[in-house]
Tab-separated table of C-alpha atoms in Angstrom:
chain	number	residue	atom	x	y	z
D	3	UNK	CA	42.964	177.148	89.381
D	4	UNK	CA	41.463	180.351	87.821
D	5	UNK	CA	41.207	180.762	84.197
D	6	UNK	CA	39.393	183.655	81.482
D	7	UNK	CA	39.330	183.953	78.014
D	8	UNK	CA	40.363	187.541	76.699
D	9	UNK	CA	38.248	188.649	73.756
D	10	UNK	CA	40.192	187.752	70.696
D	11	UNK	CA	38.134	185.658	67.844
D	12	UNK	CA	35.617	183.807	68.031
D	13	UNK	CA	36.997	181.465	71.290
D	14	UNK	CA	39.070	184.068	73.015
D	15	UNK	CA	42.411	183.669	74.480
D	16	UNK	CA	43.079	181.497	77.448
D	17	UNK	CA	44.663	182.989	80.311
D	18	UNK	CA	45.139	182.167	83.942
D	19	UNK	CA	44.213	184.483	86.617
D	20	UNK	CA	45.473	184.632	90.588
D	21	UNK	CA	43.323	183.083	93.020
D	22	UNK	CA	42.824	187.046	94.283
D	23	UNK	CA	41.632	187.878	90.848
D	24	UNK	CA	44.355	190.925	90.606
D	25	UNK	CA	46.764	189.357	87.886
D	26	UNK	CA	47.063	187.177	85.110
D	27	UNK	CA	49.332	185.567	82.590
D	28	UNK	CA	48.797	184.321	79.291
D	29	UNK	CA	48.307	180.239	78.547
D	30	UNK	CA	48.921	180.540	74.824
D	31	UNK	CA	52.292	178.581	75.005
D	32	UNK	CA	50.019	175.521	77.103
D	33	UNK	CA	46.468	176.002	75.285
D	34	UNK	CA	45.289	179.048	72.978
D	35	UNK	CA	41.771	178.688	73.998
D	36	UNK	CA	39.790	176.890	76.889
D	37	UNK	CA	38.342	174.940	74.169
D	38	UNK	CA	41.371	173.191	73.328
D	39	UNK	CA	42.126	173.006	77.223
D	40	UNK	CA	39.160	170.746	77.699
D	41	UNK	CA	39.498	169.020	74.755
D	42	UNK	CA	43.211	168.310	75.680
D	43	UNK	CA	42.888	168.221	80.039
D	44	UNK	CA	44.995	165.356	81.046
D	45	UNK	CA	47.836	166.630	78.925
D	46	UNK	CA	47.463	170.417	79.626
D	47	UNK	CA	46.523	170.538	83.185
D	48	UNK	CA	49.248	169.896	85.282
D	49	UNK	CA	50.861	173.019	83.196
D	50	UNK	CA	48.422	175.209	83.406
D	51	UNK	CA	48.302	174.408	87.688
D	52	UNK	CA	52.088	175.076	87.505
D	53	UNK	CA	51.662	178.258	85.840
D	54	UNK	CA	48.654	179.016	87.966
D	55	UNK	CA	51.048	177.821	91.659
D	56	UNK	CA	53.940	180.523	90.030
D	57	UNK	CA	51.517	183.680	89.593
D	58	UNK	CA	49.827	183.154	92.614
D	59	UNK	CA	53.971	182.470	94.172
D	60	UNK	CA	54.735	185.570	92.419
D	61	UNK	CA	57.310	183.827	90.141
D	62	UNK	CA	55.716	183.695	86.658
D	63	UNK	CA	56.630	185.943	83.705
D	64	UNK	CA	54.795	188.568	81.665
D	65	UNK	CA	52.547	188.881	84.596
D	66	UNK	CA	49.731	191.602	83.909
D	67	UNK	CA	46.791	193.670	85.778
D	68	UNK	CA	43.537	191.235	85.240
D	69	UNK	CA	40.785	193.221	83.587
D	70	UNK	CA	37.408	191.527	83.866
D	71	UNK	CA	36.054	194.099	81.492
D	72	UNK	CA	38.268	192.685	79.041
D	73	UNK	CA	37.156	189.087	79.080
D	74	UNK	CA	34.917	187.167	77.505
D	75	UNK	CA	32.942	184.560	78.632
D	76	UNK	CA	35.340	181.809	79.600
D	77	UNK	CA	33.849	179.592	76.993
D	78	UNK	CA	33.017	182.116	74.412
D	79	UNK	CA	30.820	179.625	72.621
D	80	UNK	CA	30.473	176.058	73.170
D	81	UNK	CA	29.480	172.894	71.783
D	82	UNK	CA	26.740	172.353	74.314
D	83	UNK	CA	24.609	174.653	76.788
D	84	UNK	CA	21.595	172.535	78.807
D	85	UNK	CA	20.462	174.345	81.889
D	86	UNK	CA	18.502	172.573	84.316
D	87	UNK	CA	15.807	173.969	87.337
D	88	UNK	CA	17.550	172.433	89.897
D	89	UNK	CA	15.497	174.486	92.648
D	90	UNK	CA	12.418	172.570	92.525
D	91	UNK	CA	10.529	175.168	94.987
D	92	UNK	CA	11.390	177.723	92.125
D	93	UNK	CA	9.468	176.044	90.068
D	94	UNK	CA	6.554	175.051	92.259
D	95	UNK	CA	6.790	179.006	93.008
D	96	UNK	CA	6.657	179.737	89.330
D	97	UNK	CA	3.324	177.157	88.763
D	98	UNK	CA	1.521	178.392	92.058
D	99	UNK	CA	1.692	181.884	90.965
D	100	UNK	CA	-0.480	180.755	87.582
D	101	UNK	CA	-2.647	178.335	89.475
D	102	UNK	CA	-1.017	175.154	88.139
D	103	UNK	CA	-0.537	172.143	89.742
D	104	UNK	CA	2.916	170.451	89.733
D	105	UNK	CA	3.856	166.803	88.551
D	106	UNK	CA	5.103	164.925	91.552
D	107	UNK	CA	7.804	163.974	88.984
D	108	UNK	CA	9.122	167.241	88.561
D	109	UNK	CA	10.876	166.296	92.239
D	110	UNK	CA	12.432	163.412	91.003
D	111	UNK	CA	13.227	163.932	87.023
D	112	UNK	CA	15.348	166.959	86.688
D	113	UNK	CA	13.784	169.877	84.041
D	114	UNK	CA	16.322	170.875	81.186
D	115	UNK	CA	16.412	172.853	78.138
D	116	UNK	CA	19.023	173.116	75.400
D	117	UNK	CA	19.996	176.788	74.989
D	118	UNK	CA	22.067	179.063	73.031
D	119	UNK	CA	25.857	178.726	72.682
D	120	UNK	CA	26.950	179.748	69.445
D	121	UNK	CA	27.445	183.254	71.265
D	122	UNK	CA	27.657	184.049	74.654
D	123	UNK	CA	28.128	187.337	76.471
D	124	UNK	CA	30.974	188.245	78.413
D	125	UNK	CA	30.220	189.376	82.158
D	126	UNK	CA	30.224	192.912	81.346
D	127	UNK	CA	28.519	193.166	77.755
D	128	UNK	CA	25.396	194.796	77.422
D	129	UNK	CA	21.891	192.543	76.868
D	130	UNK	CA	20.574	193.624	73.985
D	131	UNK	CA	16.708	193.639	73.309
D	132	UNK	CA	14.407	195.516	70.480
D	133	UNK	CA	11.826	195.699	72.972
D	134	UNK	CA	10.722	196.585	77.145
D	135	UNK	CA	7.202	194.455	76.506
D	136	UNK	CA	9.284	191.483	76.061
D	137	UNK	CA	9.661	190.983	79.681
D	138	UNK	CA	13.783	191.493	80.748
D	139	UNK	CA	14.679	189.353	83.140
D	140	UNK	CA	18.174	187.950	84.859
D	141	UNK	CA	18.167	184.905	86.417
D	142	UNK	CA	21.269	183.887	88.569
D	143	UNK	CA	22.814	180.788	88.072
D	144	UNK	CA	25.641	178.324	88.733
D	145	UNK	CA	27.819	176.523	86.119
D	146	UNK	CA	30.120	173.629	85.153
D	147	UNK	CA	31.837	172.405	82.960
D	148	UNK	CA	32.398	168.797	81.674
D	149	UNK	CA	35.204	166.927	79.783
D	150	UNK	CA	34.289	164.198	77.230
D	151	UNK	CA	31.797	162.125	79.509
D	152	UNK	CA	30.218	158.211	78.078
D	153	UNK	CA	26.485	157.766	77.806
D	154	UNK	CA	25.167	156.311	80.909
D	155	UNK	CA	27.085	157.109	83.002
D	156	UNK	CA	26.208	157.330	86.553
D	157	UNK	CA	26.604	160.292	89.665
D	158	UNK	CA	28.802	158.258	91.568
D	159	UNK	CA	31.384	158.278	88.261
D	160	UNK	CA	31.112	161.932	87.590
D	161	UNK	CA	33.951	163.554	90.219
D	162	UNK	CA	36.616	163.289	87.631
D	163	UNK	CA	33.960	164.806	84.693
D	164	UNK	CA	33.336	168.055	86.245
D	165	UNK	CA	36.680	170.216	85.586
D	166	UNK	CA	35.227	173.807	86.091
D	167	UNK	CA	32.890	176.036	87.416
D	168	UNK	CA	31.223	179.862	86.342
D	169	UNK	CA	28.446	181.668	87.612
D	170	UNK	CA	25.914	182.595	85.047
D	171	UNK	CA	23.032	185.421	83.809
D	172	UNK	CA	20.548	183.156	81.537
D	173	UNK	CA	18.907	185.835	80.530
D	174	UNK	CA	14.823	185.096	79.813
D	175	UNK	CA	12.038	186.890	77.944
D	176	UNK	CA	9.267	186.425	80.122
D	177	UNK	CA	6.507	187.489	77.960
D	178	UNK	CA	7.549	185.440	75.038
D	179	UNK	CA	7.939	182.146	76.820
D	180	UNK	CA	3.988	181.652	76.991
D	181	UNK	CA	3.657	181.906	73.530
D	182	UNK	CA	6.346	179.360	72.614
D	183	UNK	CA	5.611	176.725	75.328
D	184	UNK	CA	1.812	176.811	74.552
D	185	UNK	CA	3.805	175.258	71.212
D	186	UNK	CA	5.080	172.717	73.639
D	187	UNK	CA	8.262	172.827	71.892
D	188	UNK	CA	10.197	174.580	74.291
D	189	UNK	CA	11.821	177.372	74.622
D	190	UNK	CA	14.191	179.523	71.617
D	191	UNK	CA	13.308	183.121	70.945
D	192	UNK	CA	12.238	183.843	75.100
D	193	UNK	CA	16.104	182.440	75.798
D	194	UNK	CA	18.427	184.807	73.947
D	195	UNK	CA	22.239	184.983	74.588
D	196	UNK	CA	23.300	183.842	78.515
D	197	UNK	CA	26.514	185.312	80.247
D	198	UNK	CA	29.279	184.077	82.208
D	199	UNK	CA	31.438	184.772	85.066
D	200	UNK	CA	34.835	186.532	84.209
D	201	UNK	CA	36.568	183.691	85.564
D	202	UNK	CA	36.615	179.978	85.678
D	203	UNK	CA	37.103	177.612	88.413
D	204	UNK	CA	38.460	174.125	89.152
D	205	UNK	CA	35.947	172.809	91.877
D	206	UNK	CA	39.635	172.343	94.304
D	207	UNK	CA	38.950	176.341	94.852
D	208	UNK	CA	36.083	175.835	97.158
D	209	UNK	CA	37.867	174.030	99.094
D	210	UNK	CA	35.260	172.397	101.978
D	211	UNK	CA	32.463	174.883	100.207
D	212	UNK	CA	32.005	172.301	97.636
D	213	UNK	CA	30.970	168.871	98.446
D	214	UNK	CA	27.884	167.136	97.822
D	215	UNK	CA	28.500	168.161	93.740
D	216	UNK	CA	26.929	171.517	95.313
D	217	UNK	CA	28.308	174.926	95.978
D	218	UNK	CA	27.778	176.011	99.438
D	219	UNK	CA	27.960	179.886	99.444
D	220	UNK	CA	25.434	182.881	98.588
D	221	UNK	CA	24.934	183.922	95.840
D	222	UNK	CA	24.644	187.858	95.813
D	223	UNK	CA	22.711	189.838	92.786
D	224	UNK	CA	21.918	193.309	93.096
D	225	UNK	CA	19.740	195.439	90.612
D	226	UNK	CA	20.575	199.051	90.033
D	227	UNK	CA	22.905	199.105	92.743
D	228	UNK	CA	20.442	197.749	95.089
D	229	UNK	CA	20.687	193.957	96.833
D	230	UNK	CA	18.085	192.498	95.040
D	231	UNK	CA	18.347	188.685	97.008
D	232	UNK	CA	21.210	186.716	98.327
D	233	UNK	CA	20.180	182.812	98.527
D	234	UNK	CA	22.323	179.925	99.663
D	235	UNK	CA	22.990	177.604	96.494
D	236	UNK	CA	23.747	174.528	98.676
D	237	UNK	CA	20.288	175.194	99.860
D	238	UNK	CA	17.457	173.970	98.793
D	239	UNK	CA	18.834	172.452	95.098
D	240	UNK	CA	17.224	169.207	94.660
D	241	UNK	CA	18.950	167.933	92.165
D	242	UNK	CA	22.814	168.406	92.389
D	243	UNK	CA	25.436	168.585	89.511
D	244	UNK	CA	26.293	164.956	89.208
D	245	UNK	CA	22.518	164.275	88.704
D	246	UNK	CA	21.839	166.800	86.112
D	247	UNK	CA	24.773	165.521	84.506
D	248	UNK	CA	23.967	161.999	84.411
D	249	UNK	CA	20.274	163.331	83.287
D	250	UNK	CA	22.387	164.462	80.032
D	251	UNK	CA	24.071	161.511	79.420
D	252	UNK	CA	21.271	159.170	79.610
D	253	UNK	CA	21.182	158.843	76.368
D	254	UNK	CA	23.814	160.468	74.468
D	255	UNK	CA	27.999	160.636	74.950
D	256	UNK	CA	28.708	164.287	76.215
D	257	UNK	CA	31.266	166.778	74.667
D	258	UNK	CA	34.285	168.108	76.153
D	259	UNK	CA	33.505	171.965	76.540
D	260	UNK	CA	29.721	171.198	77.617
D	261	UNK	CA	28.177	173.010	80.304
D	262	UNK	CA	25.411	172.823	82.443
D	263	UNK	CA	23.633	174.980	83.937
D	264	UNK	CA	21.735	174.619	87.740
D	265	UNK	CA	18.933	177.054	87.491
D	266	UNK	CA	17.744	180.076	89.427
D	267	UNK	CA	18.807	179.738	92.751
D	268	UNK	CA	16.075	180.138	95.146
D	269	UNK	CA	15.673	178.992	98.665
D	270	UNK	CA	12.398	178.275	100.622
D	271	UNK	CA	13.601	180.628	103.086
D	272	UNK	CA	12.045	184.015	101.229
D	273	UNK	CA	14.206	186.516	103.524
D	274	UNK	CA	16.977	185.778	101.591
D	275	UNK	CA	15.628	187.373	98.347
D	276	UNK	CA	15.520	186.355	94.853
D	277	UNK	CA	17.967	185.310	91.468
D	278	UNK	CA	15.167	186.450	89.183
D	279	UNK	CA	12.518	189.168	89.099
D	280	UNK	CA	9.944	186.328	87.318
D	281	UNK	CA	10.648	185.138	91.315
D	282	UNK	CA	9.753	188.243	93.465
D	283	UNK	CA	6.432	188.467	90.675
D	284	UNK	CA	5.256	185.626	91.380
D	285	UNK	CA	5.605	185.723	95.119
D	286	UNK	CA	3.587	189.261	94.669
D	287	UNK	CA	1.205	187.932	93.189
D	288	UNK	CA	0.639	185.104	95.918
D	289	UNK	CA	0.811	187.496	98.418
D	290	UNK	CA	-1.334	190.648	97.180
D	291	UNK	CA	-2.768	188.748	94.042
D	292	UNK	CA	-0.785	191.227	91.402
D	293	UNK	CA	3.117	191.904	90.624
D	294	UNK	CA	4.201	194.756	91.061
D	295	UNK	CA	8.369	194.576	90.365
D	296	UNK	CA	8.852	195.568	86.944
D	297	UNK	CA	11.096	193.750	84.648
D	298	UNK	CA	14.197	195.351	83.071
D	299	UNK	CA	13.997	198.360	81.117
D	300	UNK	CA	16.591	200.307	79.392
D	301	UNK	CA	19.652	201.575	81.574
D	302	UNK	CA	18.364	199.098	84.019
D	303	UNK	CA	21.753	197.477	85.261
D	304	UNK	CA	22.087	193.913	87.073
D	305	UNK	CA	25.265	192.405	88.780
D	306	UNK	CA	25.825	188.856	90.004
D	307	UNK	CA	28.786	187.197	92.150
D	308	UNK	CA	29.924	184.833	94.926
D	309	UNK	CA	31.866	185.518	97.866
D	310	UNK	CA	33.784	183.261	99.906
D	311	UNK	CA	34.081	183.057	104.054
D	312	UNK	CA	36.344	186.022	103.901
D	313	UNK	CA	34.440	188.379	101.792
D	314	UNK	CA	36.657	187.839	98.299
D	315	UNK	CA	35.184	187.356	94.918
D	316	UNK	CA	35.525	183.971	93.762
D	317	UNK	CA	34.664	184.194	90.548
D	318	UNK	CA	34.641	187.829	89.513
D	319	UNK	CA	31.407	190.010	89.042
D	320	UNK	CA	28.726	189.582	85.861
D	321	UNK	CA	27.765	193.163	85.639
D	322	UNK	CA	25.346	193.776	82.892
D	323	UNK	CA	23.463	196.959	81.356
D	324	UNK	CA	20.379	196.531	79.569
D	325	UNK	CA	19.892	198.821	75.892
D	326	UNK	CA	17.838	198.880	73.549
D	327	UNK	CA	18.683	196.740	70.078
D	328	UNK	CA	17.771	198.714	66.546
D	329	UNK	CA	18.558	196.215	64.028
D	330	UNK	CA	21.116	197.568	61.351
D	331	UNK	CA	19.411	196.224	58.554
D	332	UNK	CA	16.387	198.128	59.618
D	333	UNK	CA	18.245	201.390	59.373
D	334	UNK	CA	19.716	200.568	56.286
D	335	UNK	CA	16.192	199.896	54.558
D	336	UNK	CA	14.957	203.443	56.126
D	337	UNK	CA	17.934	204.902	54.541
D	338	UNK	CA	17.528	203.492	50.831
D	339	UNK	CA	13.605	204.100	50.837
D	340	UNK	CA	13.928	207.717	52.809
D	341	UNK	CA	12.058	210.355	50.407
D	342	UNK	CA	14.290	212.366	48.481
């Protein structure tokens, strides 16, 4: 099954979209947003897949043209956001490049940070920053979704918990991050608002590509029209969903609605490019001891998606423009203090 949320209030409206990603039909009379889906899934589901089996049949009513530019992110905001660095040679990549050695435990104890959800971007909504010296980057990503899941529990419970998948664009500061982590506090301002895929999947739309609590195609990112890198995510990701899930709910119950994130992909195998520019820096500077990739400026444009066997878009593109961010208030004060 294939659902979006249209942009309408704060948590959108929930529609479901045909496995071809051509039309859709509204939910409303099942679930108004994907919010109240999750909160509700044992009673909505098997609705929803009915409604989902008659577009795709070509039997459901008030059946209309998809628009991804019309969506929002699937989960417009949510209760919970915690992305992981499930590619540990990312990481080791990342460390290398500054001369830093890396805790054997970072191979066995999965990295996560609680981001921003109050406010997410839709998959073709511009990234807004006040400043180029900030350091722009993308960094593609893979997604789920959880129902209401107890503390403690374990990977081999989690099959059930995981109800949907997106692809994702956590955006990242680069040049603010050493600041704030020098704080060792972690990260805020260098992690402004992430996007999402236009669509939403249940893990049954992989089919044998998903196994393993991994997703076993490419994914594809290209930068100003150009393929910037094109890794496997079943390769290479040491710590799969079910165990950055369980690394969640160690100690806490977790949230219908909560998603978690996998991290850059990035595969050993460096022919296959790179998810991130922070990525293609560092191996620069291994290689000829300076970057030389820029990171985003204005105009700059970045697009991320997944293909299947066939060559289809599973989830729909995230196609972002970067521009610059004047804040109104700022223009207002120049206004009431401008010389008469």
């Amino acid at each position: 099954m294939k659902l979006a949320s249209l942009h309408q209030g704060r948590d959108g409206q929930l529609i479901v979209v045909s496995r071809d990603l051509t039309k859709a039909v509204h939910a409303h009379d099942i679930a108004p947003t994907l919010q109240f889906a999750l909160d509700n899934w044992e009673q909505v589901e098997p609705d929803l897949q009915h409604l989902y089996r008659n577009l795709n049949d070509g039997v459901a009513h008030d059946v209309f043209p998809f628009n991804p530019h019309g969506c929002a992110s699937p989960l417009p905001r949510a209760y919970q956001w915690a992305d992981g660095s499930a590619y540990v040679n990312h990481v080791e990549l990342v460390r290398k490049a500054r001369g830093a050695a890396m805790p054997e435990s970072f191979w066995t104890d999965p990295l996560m940070y609680q981001g921003m959800s109050d406010g997410f971007l839709g998959p073709y909504q511009d990234i807004q920053a006040a400043d180029e010296a900030w350091g722009i980057d993308f960094e593609g990503e893979i997604a789920v979704i959880t129902d209401d899941i107890p503390m403690g529990t374990r990977t081999e419970q989690l099959h059930d918990h995981i109800k949907l998948l997106m692809l994702v664009n956590d955006v990242s500061l680069r040049n603010l991050i050493p600041n704030e982590l020098g704080k060792g506090f972690g990260f805020f301002q260098s992690k402004p608002a992430s996007a999402f895929s236009p669509v939403a999947i249940t893990p049954d739309e992989l089919n044998d590509s998903w196994y393993d609590f991994k997703v076993h195609h490419r994914l594809t990112v290209h930068l100003n029209g150009e393929l910037f890198g094109q890794p496997h995510a079943g390769t290479d990701m040491t710590f799969n969903f079910a165990e950055l899930v369980q690394h969640i709910a160690k100690s806490r119950h977790v949230g219908a609605g909560t998603i978690i994130g996998s991290g850059t992909v990035s595969n050993l195998d460096r022919t296959s490019g790179s998810c991130c520019l922070a990525e293609r820096r560092m191996l620069e500077a291994i290689e000829n001891g300076i970057p030389v990739t820029p990171f985003m400026k204005f105009g700059d444009t970045v697009k991320i998606e997944m293909f299947d066997d066939d060559g289809r878009s599973i989830f729909g593109a995230i196609e972002q423009k970067v521009v610059k961010y004047t804040n109104v208030y700022d223009k207002q004060d120049l206004e009431r203090h401008k010389p008469v």
